Short mmCIF file of C-alpha atoms in Angstrom, two decimals:
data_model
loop_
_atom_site.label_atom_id
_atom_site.label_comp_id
_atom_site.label_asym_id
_atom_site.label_seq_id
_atom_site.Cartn_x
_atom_site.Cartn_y
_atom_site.Cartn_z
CA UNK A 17 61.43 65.35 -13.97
CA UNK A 18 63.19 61.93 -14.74
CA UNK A 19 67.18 62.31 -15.51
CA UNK A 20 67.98 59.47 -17.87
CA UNK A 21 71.17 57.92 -20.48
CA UNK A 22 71.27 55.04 -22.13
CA UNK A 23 74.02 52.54 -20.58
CA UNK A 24 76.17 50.37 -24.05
CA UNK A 25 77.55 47.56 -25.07
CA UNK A 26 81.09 48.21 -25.40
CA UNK A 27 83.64 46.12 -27.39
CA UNK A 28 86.53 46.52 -25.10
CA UNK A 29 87.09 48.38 -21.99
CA UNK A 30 91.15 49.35 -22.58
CA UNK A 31 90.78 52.10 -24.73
CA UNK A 32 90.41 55.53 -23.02
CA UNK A 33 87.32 56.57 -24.91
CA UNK A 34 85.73 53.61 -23.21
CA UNK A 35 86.89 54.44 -19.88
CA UNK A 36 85.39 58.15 -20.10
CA UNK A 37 82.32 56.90 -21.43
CA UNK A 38 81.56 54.42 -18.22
CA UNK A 39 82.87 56.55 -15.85
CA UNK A 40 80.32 59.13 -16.90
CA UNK A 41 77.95 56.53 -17.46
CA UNK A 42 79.08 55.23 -13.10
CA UNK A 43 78.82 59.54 -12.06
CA UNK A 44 75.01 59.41 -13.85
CA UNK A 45 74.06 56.46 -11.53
CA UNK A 46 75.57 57.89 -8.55
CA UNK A 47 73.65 60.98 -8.80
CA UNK A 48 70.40 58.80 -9.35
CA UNK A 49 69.86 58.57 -13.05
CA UNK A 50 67.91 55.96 -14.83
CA UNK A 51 69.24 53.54 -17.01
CA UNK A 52 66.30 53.17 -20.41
CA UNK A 53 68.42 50.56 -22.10
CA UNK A 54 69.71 47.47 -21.57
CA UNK A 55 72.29 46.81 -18.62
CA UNK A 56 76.22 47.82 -19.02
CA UNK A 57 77.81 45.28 -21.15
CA UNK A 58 81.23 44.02 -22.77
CA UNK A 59 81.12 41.54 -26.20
CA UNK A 60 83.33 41.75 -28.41
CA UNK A 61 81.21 40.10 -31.54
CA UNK A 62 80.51 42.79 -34.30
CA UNK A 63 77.18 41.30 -34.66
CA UNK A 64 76.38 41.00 -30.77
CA UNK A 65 77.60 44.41 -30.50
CA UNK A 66 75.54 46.14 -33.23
CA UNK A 67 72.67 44.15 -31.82
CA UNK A 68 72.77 44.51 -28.43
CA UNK A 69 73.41 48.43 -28.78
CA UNK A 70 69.89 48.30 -30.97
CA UNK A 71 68.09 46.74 -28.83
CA UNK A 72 69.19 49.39 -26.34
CA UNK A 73 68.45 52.36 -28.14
CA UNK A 74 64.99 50.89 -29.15
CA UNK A 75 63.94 49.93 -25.71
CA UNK A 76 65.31 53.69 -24.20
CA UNK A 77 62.71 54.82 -27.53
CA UNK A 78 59.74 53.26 -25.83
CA UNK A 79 60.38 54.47 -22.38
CA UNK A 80 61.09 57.90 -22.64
CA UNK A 81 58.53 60.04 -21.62
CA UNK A 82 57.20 63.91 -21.41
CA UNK A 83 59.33 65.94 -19.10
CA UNK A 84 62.62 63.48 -18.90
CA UNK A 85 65.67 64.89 -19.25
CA UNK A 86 67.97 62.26 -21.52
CA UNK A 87 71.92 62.38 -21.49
CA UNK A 88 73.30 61.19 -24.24
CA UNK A 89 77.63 60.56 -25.03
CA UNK A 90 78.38 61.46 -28.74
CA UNK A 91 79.32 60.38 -31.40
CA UNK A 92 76.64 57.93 -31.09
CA UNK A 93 76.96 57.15 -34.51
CA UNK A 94 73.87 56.48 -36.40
CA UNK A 95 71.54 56.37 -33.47
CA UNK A 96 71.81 59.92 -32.39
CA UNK A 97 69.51 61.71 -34.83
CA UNK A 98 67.10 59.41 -34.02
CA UNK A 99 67.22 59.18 -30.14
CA UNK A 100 67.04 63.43 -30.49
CA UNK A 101 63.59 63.62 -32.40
CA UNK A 102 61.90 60.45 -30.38
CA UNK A 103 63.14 62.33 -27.32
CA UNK A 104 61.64 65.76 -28.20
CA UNK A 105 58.65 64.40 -30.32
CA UNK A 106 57.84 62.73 -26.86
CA UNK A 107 58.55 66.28 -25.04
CA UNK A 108 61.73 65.05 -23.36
CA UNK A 109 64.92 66.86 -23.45
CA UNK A 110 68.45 66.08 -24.41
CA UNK A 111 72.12 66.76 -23.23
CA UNK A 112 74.38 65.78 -24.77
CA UNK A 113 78.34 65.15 -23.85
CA UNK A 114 81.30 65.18 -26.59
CA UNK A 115 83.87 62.82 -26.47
CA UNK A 116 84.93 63.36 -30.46
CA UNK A 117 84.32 65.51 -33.05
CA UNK A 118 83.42 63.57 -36.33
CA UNK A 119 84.64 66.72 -38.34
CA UNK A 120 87.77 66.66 -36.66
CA UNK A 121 88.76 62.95 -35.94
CA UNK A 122 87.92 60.91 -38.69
CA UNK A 123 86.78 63.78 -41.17
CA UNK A 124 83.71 61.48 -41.46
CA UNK A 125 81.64 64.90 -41.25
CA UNK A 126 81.90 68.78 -42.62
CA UNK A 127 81.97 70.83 -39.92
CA UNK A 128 78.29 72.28 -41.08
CA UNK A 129 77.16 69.05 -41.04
CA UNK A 130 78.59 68.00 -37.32
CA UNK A 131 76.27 71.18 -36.77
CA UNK A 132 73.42 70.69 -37.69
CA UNK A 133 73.36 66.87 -35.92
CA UNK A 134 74.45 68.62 -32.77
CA UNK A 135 72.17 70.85 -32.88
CA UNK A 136 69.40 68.35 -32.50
CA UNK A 137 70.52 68.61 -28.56
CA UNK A 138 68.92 71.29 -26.19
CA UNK A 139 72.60 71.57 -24.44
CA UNK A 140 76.13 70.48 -25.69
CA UNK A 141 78.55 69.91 -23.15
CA UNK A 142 81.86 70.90 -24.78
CA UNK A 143 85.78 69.48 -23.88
CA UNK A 144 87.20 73.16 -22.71
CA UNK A 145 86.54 76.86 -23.80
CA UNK A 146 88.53 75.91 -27.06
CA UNK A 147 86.05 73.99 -27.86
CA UNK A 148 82.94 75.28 -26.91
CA UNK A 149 84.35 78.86 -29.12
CA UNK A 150 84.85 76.79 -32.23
CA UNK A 151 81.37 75.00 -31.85
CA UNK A 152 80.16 78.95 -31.82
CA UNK A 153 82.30 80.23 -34.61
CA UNK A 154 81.25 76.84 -36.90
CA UNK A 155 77.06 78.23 -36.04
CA UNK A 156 76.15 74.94 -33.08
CA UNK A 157 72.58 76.05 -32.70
CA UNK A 158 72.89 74.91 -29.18
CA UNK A 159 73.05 75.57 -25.96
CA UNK A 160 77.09 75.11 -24.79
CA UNK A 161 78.70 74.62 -21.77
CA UNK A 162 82.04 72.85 -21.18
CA UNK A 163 83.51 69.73 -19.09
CA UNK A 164 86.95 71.30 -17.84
CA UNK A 165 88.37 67.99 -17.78
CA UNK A 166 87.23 64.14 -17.98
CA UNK A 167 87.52 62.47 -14.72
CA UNK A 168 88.84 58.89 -13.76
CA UNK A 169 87.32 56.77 -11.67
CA UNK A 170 89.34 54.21 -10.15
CA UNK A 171 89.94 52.47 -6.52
CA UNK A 172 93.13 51.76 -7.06
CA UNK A 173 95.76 52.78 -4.35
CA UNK A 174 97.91 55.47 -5.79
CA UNK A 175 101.97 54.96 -5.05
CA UNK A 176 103.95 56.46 -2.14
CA UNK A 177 104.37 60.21 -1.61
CA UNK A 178 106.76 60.95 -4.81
CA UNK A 179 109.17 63.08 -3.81
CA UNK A 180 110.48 66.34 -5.40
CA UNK A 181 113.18 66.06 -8.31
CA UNK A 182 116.53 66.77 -7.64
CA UNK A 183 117.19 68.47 -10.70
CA UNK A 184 120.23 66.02 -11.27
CA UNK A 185 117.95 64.05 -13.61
CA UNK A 186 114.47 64.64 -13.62
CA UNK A 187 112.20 62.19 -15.53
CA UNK A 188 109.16 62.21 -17.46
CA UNK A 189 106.69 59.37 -19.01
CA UNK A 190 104.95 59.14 -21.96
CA UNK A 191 101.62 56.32 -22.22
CA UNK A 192 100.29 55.82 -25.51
CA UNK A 193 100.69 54.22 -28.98
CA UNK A 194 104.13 53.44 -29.44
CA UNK A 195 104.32 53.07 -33.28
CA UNK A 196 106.57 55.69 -35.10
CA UNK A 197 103.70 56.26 -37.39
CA UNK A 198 101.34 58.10 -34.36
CA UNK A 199 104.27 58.97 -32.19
CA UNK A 200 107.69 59.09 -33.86
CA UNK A 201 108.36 62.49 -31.66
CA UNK A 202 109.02 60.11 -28.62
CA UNK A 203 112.23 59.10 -30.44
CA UNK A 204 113.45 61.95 -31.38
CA UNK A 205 112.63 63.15 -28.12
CA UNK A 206 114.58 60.94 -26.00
CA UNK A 207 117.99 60.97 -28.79
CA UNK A 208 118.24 64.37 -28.14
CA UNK A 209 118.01 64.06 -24.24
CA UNK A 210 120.58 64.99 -22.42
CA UNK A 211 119.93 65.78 -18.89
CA UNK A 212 116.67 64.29 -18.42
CA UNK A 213 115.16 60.74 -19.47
CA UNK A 214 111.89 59.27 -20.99
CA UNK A 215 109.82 56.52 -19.30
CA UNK A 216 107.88 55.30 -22.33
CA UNK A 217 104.62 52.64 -21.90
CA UNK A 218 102.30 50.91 -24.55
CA UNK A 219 102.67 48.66 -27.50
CA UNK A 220 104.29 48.89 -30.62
CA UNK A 221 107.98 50.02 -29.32
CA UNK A 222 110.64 50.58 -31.66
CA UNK A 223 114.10 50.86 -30.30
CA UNK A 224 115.78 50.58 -33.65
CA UNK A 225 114.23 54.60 -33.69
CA UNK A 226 116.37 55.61 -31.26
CA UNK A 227 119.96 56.92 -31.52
CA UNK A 228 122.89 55.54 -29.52
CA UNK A 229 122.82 56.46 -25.80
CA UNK A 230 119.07 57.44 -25.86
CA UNK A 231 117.90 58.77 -22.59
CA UNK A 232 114.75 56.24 -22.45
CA UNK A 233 113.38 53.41 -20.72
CA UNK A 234 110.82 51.24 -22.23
CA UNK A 235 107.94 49.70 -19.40
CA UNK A 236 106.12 47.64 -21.43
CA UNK A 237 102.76 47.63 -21.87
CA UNK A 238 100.98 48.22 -18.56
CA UNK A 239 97.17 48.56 -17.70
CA UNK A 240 96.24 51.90 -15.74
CA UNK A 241 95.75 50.38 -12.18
CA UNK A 242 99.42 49.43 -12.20
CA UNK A 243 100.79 52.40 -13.89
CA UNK A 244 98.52 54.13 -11.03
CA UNK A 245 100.32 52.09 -8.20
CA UNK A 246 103.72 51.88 -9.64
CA UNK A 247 105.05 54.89 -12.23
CA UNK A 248 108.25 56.56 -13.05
CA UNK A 249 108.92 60.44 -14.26
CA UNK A 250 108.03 63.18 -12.58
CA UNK A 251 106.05 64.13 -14.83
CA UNK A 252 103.02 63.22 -17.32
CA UNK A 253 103.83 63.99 -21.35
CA UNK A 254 101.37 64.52 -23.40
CA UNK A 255 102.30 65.45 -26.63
CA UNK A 256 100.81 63.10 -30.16
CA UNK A 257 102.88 62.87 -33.59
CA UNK A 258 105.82 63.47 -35.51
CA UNK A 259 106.98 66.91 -34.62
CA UNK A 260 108.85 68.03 -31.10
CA UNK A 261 106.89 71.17 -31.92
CA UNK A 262 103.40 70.45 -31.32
CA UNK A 263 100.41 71.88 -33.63
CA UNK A 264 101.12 71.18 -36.69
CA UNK A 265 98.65 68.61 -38.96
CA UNK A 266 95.74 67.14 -38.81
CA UNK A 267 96.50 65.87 -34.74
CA UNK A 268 98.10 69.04 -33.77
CA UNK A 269 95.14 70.73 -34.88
CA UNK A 270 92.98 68.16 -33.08
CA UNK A 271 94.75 68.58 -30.15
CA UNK A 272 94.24 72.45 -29.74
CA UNK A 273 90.56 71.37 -28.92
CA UNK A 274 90.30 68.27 -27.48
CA UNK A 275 90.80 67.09 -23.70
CA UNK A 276 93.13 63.71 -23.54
CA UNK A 277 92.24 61.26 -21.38
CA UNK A 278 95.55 60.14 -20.63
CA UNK A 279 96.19 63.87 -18.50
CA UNK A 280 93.51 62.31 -16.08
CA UNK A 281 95.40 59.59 -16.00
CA UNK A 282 98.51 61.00 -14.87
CA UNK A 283 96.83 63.40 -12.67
CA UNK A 284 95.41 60.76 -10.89
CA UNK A 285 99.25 59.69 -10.73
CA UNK A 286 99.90 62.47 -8.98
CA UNK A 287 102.25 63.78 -11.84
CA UNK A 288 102.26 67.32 -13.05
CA UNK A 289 101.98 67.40 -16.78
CA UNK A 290 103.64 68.43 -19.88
CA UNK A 291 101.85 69.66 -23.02
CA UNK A 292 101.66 72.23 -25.43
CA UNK A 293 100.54 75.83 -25.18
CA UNK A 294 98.00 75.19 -27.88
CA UNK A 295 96.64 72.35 -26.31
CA UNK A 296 92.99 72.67 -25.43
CA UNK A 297 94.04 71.55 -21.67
CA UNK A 298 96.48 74.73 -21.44
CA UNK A 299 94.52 76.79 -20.15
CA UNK A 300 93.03 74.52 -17.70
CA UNK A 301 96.68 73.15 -16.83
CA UNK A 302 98.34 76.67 -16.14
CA UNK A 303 94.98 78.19 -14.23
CA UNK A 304 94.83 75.10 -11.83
CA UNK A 305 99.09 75.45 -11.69
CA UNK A 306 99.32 71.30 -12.28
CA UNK A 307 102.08 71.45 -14.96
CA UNK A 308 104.16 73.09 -17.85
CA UNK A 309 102.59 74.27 -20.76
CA UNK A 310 105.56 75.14 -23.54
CA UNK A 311 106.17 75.96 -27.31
CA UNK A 312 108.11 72.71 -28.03
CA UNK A 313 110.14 70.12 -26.70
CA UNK A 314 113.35 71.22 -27.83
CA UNK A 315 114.34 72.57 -24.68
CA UNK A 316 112.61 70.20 -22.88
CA UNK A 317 116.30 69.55 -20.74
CA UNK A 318 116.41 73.33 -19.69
CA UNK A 319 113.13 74.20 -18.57
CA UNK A 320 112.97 70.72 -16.14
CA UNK A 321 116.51 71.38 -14.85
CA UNK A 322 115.27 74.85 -14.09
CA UNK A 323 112.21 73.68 -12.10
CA UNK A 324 113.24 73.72 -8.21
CA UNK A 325 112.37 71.43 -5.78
CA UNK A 326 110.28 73.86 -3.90
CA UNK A 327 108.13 75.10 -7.08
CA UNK A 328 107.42 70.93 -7.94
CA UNK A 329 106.11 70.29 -4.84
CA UNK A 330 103.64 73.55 -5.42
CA UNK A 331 102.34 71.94 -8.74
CA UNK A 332 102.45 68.47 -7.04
CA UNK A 333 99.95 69.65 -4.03
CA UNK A 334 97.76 71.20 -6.81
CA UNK A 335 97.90 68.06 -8.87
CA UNK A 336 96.79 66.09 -5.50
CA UNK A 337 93.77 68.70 -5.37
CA UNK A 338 92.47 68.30 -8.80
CA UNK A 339 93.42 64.47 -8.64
CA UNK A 340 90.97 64.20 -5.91
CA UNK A 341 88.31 65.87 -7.91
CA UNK A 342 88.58 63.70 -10.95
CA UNK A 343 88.57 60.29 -8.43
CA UNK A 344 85.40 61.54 -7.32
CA UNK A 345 83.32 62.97 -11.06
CA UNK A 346 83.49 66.40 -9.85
CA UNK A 347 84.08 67.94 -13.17
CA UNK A 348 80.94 66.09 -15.26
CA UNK A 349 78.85 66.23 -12.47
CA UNK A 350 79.08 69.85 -12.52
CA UNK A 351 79.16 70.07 -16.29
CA UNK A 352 75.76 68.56 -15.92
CA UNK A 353 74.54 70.79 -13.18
CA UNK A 354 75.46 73.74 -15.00
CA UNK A 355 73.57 71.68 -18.80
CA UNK A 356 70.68 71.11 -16.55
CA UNK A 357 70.46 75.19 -15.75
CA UNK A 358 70.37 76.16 -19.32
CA UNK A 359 67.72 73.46 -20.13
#
């Protein structure tokens, strides 16, 4: 049996989607898969881009062969149909890992239609147990297992021990899109602070948002290998749109399945995290005892001021624990030992 994926052209290599995707793509080489297309690559021409990814895909078509075993990252857009039917015409089989759900995300798809196209895979390797339950509820004809959590790759030196909070003034920090039209909570957030402050990084800052004697402190914009190195708050928010109370829309909704990159990120930090209790990471966040999982953000000032030095420094050597995992692609590579089982 051959264990194969198909390595892409990718336009940029900032975005976290990107990141996941050639980490997993780094863990598959590790464990001794074989590349069928063409060699890792970044261009950021539309037409070198659609053309190199063809060329990929066409060449992986020609090489596959009876009894391989072919990992695959979706959405793969209008390629994935195709790579499914050469792969099983040929007597190969096909795993494949979700990064986004077309039905959900860009509404692109009808969930019975995301369905059906999955179900061209032998195994799906779902985001969480949120996930993989909704992929049985909306009929995914296949096999399901689930990630846990994307891991991060990255040699970067983390920063110095960080040492419990006080409870004086306990921090957080918030990376993402900065624009009030994704994230206006962040202002609202840190107006209404009063015990506790905001350390906000990314583009597209507004400080006109925020009311007089707002408890934040803009970064800038800094790459994850510094904010790795170099970070402050105690802790990792994730949290996406207008609302303090998380779960409402079309993100909210989103969010109750999906696994964001950036809580790897902070992880990796060392930082417990902060999300909501219908986040698809919940569950993974409160058994592993890395974080707070709450309602809203209302309270946010209460519920930090109440967390004792002794009880941060539990969650932090939990957080060092799963960090390690997630430096070293623990979590796909046994996502894909438990795929290969059900194959």
């Amino acid at each position: 049996m051959r264990k194969c994926y198909i390595s892409r052209n990718y336009k940029d290599l900032t975005s976290a989607g990107n990141k996941a995707k050639t980490d997993i793509e780094t863990i598959m080489q590790r464990l001794g898969f074989v590349n069928l297309g063409l060699e890792h690559s970044v261009g950021k021409g539309v037409v070198r881009h659609f053309v190199r990814n063809l060329c990929g895909v066409v060449k992986a078509m020609c090489l596959l062969r009876r009894g391989d075993v072919l990992v695959l990252q979706y959405p793969l857009k209008k390629y994935y149909e195709v790579l499914c039917n050469v792969a099983h015409w040929k007597g190969a089989k096909v795993i494949t890992q979700i990064h986004d759900l077309n039905s959900f995300r860009s509404k692109r798809l009808t969930p019975p239609q995301e369905m059906r196209r999955l179900g061209h895979s032998d195994v799906v390797i779902a985001h969480n147990d949120t996930m993989k339950a909704w992929l049985e509820t909306q009929g995914c004809p296949s096999r399901l297992t689930t990630l846990g959590i994307f891991d991060y790759l990255s040699p970067t030196p983390l920063a110095s021990s960080r040492p419990s909070p006080s409870g004086e003034c306990p921090t957080m920090f918030f990376l993402g899109n900065l624009n009030p039209k994704s994230n206006n909570f962040v202002y609202e957030l840190a107006s209404r602070l009063t015990s506790s402050r905001l350390h906000l990084y990314g583009n597209n800052y507004h400080p006109e948002l925020l009311a007089e004697g707002a408890r934040a402190h803009y970064e800038g914009y800094a790459v994850d290998t510094e904010i790795m190195r170099v970070n402050h708050g105690d802790f990792g928010l994730s949290w996406y749109g207008e609302s303090l109370t998380e779960g409402k829309g079309k993100i909210g909704e989103y969010m109750s399945y999906n696994n964001p990159h950036k809580v790897s990120l902070y992880l990796r930090c060392h930082a417990p995290v902060i999300l909501s209790k219908t986040a698809g990471l919940a569950r993974f966040v409160e058994d592993n005892g890395i974080g707070l999982t709450v309602d809203s953000l209302t309270d946010i000032d209460s519920l930090l001021a109440s967390v004792t030095p002794e009880q941060y420094e539990r969650m932090r050597q939990n957080v060092i624990k799963v960090s390690d995992r997630i430096a070293q692609g623990y979590y796909f590579e046994h996502a894909l030992d438990r795929a290969m089982k059900l194959l």
